[in-house]
C-alpha positions as MATLAB code, in Angstrom:
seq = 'XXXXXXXXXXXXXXXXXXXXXXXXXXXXXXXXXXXXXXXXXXXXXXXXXXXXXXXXXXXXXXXXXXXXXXXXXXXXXXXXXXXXXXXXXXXXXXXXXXXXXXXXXXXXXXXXXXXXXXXXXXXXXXXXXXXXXXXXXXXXXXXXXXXXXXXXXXXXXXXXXXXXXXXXXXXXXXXXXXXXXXXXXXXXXXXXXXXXXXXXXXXXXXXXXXXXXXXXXXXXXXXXXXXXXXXXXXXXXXXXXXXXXXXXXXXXXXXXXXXXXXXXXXXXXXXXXXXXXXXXXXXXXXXXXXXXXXXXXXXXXXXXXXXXXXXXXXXXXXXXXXXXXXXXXXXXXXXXXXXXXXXXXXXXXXXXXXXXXXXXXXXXXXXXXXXXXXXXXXXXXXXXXXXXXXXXXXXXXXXXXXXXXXXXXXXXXXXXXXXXXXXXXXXXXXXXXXXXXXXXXXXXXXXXXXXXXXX';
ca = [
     -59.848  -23.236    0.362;
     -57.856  -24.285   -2.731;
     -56.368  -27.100   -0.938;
     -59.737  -28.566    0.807;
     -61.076  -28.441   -3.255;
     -58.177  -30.468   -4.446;
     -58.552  -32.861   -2.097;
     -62.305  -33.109   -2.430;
     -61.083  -34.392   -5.914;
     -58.471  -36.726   -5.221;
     -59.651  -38.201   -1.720;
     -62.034  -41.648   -1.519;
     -65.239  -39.784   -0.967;
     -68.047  -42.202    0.401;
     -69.913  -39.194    2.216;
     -72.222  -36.812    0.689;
     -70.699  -33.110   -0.309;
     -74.605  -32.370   -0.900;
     -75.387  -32.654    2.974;
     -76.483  -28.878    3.877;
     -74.227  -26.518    5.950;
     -75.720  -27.675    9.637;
     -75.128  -31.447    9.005;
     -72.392  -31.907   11.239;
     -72.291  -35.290   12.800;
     -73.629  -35.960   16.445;
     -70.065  -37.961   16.869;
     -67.214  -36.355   14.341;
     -66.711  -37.291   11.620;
     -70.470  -40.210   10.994;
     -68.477  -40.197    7.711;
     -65.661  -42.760    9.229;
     -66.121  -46.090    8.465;
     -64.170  -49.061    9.121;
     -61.851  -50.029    6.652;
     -60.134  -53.038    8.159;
     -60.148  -55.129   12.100;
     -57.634  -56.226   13.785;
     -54.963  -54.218   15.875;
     -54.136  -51.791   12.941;
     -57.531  -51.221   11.337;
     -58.359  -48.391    9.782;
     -61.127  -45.963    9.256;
     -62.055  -43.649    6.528;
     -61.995  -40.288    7.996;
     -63.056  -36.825    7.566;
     -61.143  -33.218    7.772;
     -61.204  -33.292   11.259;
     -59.033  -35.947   11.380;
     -57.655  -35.927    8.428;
     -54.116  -34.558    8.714;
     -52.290  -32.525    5.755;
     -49.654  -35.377    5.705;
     -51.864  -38.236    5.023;
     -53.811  -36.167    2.219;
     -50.468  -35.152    0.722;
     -49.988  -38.668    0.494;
     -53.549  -39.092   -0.807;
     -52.687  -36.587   -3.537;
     -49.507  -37.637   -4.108;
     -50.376  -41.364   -5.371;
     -53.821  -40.378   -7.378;
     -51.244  -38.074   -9.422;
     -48.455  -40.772   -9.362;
     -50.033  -42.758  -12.659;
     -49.404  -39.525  -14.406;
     -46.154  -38.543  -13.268;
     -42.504  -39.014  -15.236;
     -40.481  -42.753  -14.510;
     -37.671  -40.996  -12.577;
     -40.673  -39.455  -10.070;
     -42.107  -42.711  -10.088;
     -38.651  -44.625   -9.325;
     -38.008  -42.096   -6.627;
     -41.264  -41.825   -5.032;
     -40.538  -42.708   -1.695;
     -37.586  -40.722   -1.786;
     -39.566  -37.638   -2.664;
     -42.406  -38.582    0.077;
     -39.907  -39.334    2.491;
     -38.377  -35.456    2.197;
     -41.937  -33.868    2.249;
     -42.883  -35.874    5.417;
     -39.483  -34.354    7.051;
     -39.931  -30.786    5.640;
     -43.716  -30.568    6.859;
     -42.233  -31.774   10.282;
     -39.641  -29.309   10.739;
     -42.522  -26.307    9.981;
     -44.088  -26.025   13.406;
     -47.250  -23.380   13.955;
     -48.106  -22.518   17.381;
     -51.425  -23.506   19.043;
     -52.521  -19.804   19.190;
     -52.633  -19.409   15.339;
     -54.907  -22.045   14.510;
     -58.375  -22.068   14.439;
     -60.515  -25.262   14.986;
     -63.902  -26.814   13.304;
     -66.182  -27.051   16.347;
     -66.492  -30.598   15.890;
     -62.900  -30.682   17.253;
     -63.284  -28.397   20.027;
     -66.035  -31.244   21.219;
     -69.471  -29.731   19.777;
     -72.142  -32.283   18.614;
     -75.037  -31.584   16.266;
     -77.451  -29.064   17.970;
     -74.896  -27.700   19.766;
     -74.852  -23.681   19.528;
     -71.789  -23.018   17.795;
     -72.937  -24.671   14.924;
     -74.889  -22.505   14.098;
     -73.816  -19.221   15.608;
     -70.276  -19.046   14.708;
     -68.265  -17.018   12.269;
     -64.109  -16.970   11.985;
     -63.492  -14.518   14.181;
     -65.805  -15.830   17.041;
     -64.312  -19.485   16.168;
     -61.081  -18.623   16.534;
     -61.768  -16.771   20.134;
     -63.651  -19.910   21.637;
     -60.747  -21.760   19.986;
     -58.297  -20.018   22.230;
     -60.128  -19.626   25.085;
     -60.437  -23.589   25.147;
     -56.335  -23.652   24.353;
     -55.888  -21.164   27.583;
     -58.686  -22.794   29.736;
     -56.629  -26.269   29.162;
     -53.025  -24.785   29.213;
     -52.601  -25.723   25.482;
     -51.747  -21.656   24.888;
     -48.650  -21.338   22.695;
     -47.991  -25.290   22.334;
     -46.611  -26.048   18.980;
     -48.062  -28.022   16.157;
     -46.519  -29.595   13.064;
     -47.726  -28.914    9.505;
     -47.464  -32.591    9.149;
     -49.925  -33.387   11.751;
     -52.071  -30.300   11.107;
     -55.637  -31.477   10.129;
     -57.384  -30.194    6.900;
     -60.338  -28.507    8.788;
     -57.808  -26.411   11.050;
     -56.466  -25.662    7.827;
     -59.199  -24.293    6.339;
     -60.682  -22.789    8.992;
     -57.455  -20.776    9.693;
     -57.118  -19.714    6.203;
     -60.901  -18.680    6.308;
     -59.900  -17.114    8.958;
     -57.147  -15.078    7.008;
     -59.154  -14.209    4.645;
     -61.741  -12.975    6.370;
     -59.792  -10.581    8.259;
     -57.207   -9.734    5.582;
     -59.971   -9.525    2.707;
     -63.446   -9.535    3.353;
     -63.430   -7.076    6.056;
     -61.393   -3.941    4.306;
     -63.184   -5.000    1.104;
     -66.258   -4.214    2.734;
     -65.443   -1.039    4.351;
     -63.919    0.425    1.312;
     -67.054   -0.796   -0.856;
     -68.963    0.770    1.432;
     -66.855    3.879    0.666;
     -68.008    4.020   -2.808;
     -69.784    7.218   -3.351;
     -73.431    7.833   -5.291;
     -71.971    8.509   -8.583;
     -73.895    8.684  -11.396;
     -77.759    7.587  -11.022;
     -78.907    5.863  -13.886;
     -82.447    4.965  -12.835;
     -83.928    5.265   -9.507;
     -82.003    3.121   -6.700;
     -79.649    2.041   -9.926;
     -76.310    4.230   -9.803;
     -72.923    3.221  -10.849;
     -72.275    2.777   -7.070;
     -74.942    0.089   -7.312;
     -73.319   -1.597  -10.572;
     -69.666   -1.773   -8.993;
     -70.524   -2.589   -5.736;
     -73.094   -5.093   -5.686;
     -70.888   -8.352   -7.954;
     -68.615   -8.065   -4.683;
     -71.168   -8.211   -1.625;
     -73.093  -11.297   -3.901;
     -69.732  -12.717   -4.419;
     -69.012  -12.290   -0.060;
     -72.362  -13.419    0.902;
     -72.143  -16.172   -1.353;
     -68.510  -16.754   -0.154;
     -69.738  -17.359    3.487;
     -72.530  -19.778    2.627;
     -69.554  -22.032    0.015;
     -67.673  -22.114    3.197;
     -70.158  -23.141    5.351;
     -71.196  -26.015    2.576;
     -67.176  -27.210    2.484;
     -66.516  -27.282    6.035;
     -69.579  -28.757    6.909;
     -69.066  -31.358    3.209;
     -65.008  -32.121    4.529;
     -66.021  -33.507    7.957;
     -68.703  -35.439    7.014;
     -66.514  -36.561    4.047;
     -64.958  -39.892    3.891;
     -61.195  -38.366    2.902;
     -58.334  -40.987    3.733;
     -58.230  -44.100    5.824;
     -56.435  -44.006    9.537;
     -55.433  -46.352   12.525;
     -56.615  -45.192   15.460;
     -53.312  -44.327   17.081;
     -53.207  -41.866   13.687;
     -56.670  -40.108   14.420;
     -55.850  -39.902   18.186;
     -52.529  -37.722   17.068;
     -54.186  -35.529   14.685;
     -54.315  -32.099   14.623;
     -52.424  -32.651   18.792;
     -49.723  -30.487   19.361;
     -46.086  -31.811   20.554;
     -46.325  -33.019   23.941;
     -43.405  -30.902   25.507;
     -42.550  -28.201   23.083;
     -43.850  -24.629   23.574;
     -43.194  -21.604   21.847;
     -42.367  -18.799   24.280;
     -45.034  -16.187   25.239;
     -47.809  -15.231   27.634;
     -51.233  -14.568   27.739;
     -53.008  -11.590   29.858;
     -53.921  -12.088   33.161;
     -57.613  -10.447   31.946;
     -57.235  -13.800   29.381;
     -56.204  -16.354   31.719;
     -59.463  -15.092   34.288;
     -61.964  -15.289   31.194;
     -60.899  -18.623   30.091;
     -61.293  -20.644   33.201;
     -64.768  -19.186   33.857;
     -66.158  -20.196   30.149;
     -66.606  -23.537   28.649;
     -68.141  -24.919   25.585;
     -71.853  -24.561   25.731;
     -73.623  -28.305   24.798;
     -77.003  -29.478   25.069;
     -76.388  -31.441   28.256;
     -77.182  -28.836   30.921;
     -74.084  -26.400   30.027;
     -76.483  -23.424   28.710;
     -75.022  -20.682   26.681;
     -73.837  -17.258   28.573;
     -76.477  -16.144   25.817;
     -79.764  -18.160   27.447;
     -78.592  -16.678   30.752;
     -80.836  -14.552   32.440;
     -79.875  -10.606   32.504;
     -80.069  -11.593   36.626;
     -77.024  -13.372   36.654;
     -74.896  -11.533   34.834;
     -75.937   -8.430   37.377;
     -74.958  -11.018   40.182;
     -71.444  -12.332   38.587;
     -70.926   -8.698   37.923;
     -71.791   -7.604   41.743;
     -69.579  -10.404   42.837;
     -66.447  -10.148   41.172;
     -66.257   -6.245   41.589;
     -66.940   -7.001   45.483;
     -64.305   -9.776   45.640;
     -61.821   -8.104   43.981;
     -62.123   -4.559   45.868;
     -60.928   -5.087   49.421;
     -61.841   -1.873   50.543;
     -64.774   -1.988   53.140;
     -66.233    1.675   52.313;
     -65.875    0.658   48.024;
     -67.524   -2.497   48.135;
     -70.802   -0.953   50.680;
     -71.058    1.337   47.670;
     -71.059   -1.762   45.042;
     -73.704   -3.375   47.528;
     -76.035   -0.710   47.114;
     -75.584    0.259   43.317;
     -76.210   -3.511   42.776;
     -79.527   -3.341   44.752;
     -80.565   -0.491   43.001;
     -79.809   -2.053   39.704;
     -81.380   -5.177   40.651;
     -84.675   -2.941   41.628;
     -84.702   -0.970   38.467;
     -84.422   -4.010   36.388;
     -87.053   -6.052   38.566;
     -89.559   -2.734   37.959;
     -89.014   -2.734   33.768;
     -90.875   -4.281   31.686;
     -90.006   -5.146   28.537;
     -91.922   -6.526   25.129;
     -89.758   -9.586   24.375;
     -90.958  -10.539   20.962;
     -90.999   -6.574   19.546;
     -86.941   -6.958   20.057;
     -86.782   -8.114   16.032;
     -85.051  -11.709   15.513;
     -81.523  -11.757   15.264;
     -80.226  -11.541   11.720;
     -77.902  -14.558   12.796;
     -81.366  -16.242   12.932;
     -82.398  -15.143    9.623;
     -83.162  -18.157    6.892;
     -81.744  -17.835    3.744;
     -84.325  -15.792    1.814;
     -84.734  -13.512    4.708;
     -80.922  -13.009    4.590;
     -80.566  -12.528    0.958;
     -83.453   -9.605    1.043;
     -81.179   -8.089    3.763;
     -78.877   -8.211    1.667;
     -80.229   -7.053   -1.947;
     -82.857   -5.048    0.023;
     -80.299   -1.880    0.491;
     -79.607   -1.444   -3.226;
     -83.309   -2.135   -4.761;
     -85.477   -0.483   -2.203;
     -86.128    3.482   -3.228;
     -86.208    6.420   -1.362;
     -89.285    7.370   -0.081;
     -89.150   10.960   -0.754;
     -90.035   14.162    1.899;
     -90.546   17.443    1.800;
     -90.212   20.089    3.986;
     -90.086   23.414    2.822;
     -88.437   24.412    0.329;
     -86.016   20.912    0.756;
     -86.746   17.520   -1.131;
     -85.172   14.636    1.504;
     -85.112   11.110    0.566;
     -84.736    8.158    3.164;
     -84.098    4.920    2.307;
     -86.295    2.070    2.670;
     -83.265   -0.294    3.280;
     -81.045   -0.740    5.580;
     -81.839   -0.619    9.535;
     -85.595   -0.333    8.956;
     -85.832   -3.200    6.468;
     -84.073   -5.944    8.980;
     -86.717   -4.369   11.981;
     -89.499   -5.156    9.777;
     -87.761   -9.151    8.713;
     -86.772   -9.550   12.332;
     -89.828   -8.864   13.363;
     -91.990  -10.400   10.443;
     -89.393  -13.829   11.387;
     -91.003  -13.760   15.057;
     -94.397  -13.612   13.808;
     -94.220  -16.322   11.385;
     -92.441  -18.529   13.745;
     -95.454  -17.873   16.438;
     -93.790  -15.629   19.040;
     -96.638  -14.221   21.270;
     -96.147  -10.444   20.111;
     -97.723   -9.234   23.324;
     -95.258  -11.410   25.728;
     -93.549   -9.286   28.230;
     -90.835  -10.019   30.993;
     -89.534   -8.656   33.409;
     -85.326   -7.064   32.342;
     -84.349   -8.972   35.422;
     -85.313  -12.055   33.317;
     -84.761  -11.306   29.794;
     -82.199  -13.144   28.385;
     -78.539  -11.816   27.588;
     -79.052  -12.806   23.082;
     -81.881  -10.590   23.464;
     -80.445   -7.611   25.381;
     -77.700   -8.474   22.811;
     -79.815   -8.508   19.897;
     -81.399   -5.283   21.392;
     -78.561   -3.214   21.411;
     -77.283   -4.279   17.900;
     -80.295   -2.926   16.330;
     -79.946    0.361   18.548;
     -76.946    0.644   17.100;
     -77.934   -0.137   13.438;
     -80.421    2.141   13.526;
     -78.616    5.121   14.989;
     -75.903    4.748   12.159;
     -78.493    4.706   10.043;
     -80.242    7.929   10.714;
     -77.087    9.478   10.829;
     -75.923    7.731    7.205;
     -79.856    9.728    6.232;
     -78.858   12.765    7.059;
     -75.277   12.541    5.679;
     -76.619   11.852    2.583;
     -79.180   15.302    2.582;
     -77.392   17.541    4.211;
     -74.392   16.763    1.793;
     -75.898   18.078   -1.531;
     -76.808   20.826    0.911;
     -73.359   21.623    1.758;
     -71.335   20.433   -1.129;
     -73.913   21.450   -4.243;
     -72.467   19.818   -7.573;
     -70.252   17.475   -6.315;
     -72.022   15.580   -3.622;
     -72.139   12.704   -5.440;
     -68.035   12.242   -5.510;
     -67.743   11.940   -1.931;
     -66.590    9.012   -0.444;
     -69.082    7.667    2.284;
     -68.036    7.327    5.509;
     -70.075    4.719    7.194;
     -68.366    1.372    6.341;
     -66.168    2.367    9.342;
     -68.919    2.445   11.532;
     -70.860   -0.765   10.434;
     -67.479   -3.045   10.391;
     -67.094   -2.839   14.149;
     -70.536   -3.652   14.713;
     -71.092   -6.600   11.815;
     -67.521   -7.779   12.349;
     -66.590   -6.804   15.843;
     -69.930   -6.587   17.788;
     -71.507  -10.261   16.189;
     -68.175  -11.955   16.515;
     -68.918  -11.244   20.342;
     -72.426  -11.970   20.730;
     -71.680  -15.804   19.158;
     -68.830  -15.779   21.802;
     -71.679  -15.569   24.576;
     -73.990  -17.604   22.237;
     -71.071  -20.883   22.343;
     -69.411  -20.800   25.470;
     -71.276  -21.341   28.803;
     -70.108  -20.713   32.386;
     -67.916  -23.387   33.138;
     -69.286  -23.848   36.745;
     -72.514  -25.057   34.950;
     -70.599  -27.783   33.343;
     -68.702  -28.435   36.815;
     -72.013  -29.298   38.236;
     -73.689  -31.363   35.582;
     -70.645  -33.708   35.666;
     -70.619  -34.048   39.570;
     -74.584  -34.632   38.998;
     -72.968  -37.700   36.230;
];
């Protein structure tokens, strides 16, 4: 991230670093504009192009004004060594994460907007196995600034973000102060501003480096960048479970390659029934398969379900429904019961407050309430979207009565122990979303197969 801000300050920047997170050009980068014609003209280029070599070069002669006569004497000397030395570092394919405008998404496309590292770098890789580019090797050199910083958002999301957030959730209720206010509350909430804000910064950078005009480019230069070396592989293997996945999904697009996440429940039930009846040769195992499919298919043909009263997605949350998801768990009080003799409290935040935005989004966005369709038909996002909220919920209850039975239990000291439930809520906002934008940017590659026959 420190690297893509330096060179936001040294690089020739004709595009705007205003343009909001989803302006990502309909053909990477719009930034690039022609800088000469002829054989070796050049074009100004943005991060998806733009490899670390040229913008070490970039950096290298805005500082070289400033820089001591023997550096200046020397210079190409000095360049010269760097070239070689980020040559010789080689990173293999597997490690890198792309910018989906260089795994071929244009504007619309789903995974620009339903993306996050870890679900990036999986459609990454399943693109590297799918094309036999697993394990190929890349140089540093020739490594372009938006793999860069997409890997080392990558890093830090995994390395950082994540345990930070399961130990912060760990924090116990020490200390109330005043009402939903608790020294829990003062510690704690800096850090999940700072993260949420975090996310949305490198969103805006990303999205501000492509469309940037960064360093100018022949075209034989833009047409290596970011490639690995032709015939050099770093040794390994990838699971035959892998190598099945990635040659039945492709990059979802807007030109009749749907997402696995528009697909009806129907297919899925038939791709299921299929491969588990292909791949069992035993005559007496795959009559069984036949018939539990039919009666699947007939349950799900017989259930009806209210589409719209499935809450929106959270991924489909604007920004000011986000941030009171957000800020909604810490300022939101109890709403106090009784029963008996015992005072309970249950918190208006949380689980219940995203049902009533998801569900408040779909309203204002005109979503017939009353809709129903059939399971057979809904769509996968929403059986998706159905089952993350299950499971929010459920941890929530359970995080309820945690939190009065264990004054119950543990009387005087309640307060100093550390809450469990970050370990439960990682998998599902880390683990469990990372999946569903999987299915929400990759489509069935047959679908693809046919719409360029139909070409």
């Amino acid at each position: 991230m420190l690297a893509a801000v330096i060179t936001v300050g040294f690089a020739e920047t004709r595009g705007s670093l205003a343009a909001p997170a989803e302006a990502v050009p309909a053909t990477p980068p719009s930034s690039s504009q022609p800088i000469a014609t002829g054989a070796n003209s050049k074009e100004c280029v943005g991060s998806d192009f733009a490899t670390l070599g040229k913008i070490y070069d970039s950096i290298f002669d805005s500082f070289l004004p400033y820089l001591p006569p023997q550096v200046k004497k020397d210079k190409d000397k000095i360049k010269a060594q760097t070239h070689r030395d980020m040559d010789r570092l080689r990173i293999s394919n597997m490690l890198v994460s792309n910018h989906p405008s260089q795994l071929g998404a244009q504007r619309g496309d789903a995974i620009m907007k339903y993306r996050d590292p870890i679900s990036l770098y999986v459609v990454s890789q399943l693109l590297n196995v799918r094309h036999g580019k697993q394990f190929q090797a890349i140089t540093v050199e020739n490594l372009t600034l938006a793999q860069a910083v997409e890997t080392v958002w990558l890093l830090i999301y995994t390395t950082v973000i994540i345990p930070l957030t399961v130990v912060l959730s760990a924090v116990p209720n020490i200390a109330p102060i005043w009402g939903p206010i608790n020294v829990r509350f003062l510690i704690t909430l800096p850090f999940y501003v700072g993260m949420y804000g975090a996310r949305y910064l490198y969103q805006f950078i990303s999205s501000a480096l492509v469309n940037s005009c960064l360093v100018s480019m022949t075209k034989e230069e833009r047409d290596r960048a970011g490639k690995p070396i032709k015939d050099l592989r770093f040794s390994g293997s990838v699971p035959k479970l892998i190598e099945d996945i990635a040659g039945q999904v492709d990059l979802a697009d807007q030109k009749g390659c749907e997402p696995i996440g528009n697909q009806p429940m129907s297919r899925i039930v038939d791709r299921t029934t299929r491969y588990l009846t292909d791949t069992n040769k035993d005559p007496a195992t795959r009559a069984a398969i036949a018939g539990i499919a039919r009666d699947v298919e007939n349950r799900m043909r017989n259930t009806w379900v209210p589409v719209n009263l499935i809450p929106a997605d959270p991924a489909d949350y604007n920004q000011i429904e986000g941030l009171i998801s957000l800020l909604g768990g810490y300022v939101s009080p109890d709403i106090p019961i009784t029963i008996g003799d015992n005072s309970f409290g249950i918190a208006t935040g949380g689980a219940p407050l995203d049902i009533v935005i998801g569900l408040v989004h779909n309203i204002t966005t005109g979503e017939n309430m009353g809709k129903q369709v059939r399971l057979w038909d809904l769509p996968v996002t929403k059986s998706m979207t159905a089952a993350y909220y299950t499971m929010y919920f459920s941890i929530y209850v359970a995080q309820v009565v945690y939190a009065n039975a264990l004054p119950i239990a543990l009387p005087g000291v309640a307060n100093l122990v550390p809450r469990p439930f970050g370990l439960f809520y990682a998998p599902l906002n880390f683990g469990f979303n990372a999946y569903h934008n999987v299915l929400r940017s990759m489509c069935f590659a047959e679908d693809k197969k046919v719409e360029a026959a139909v070409a």
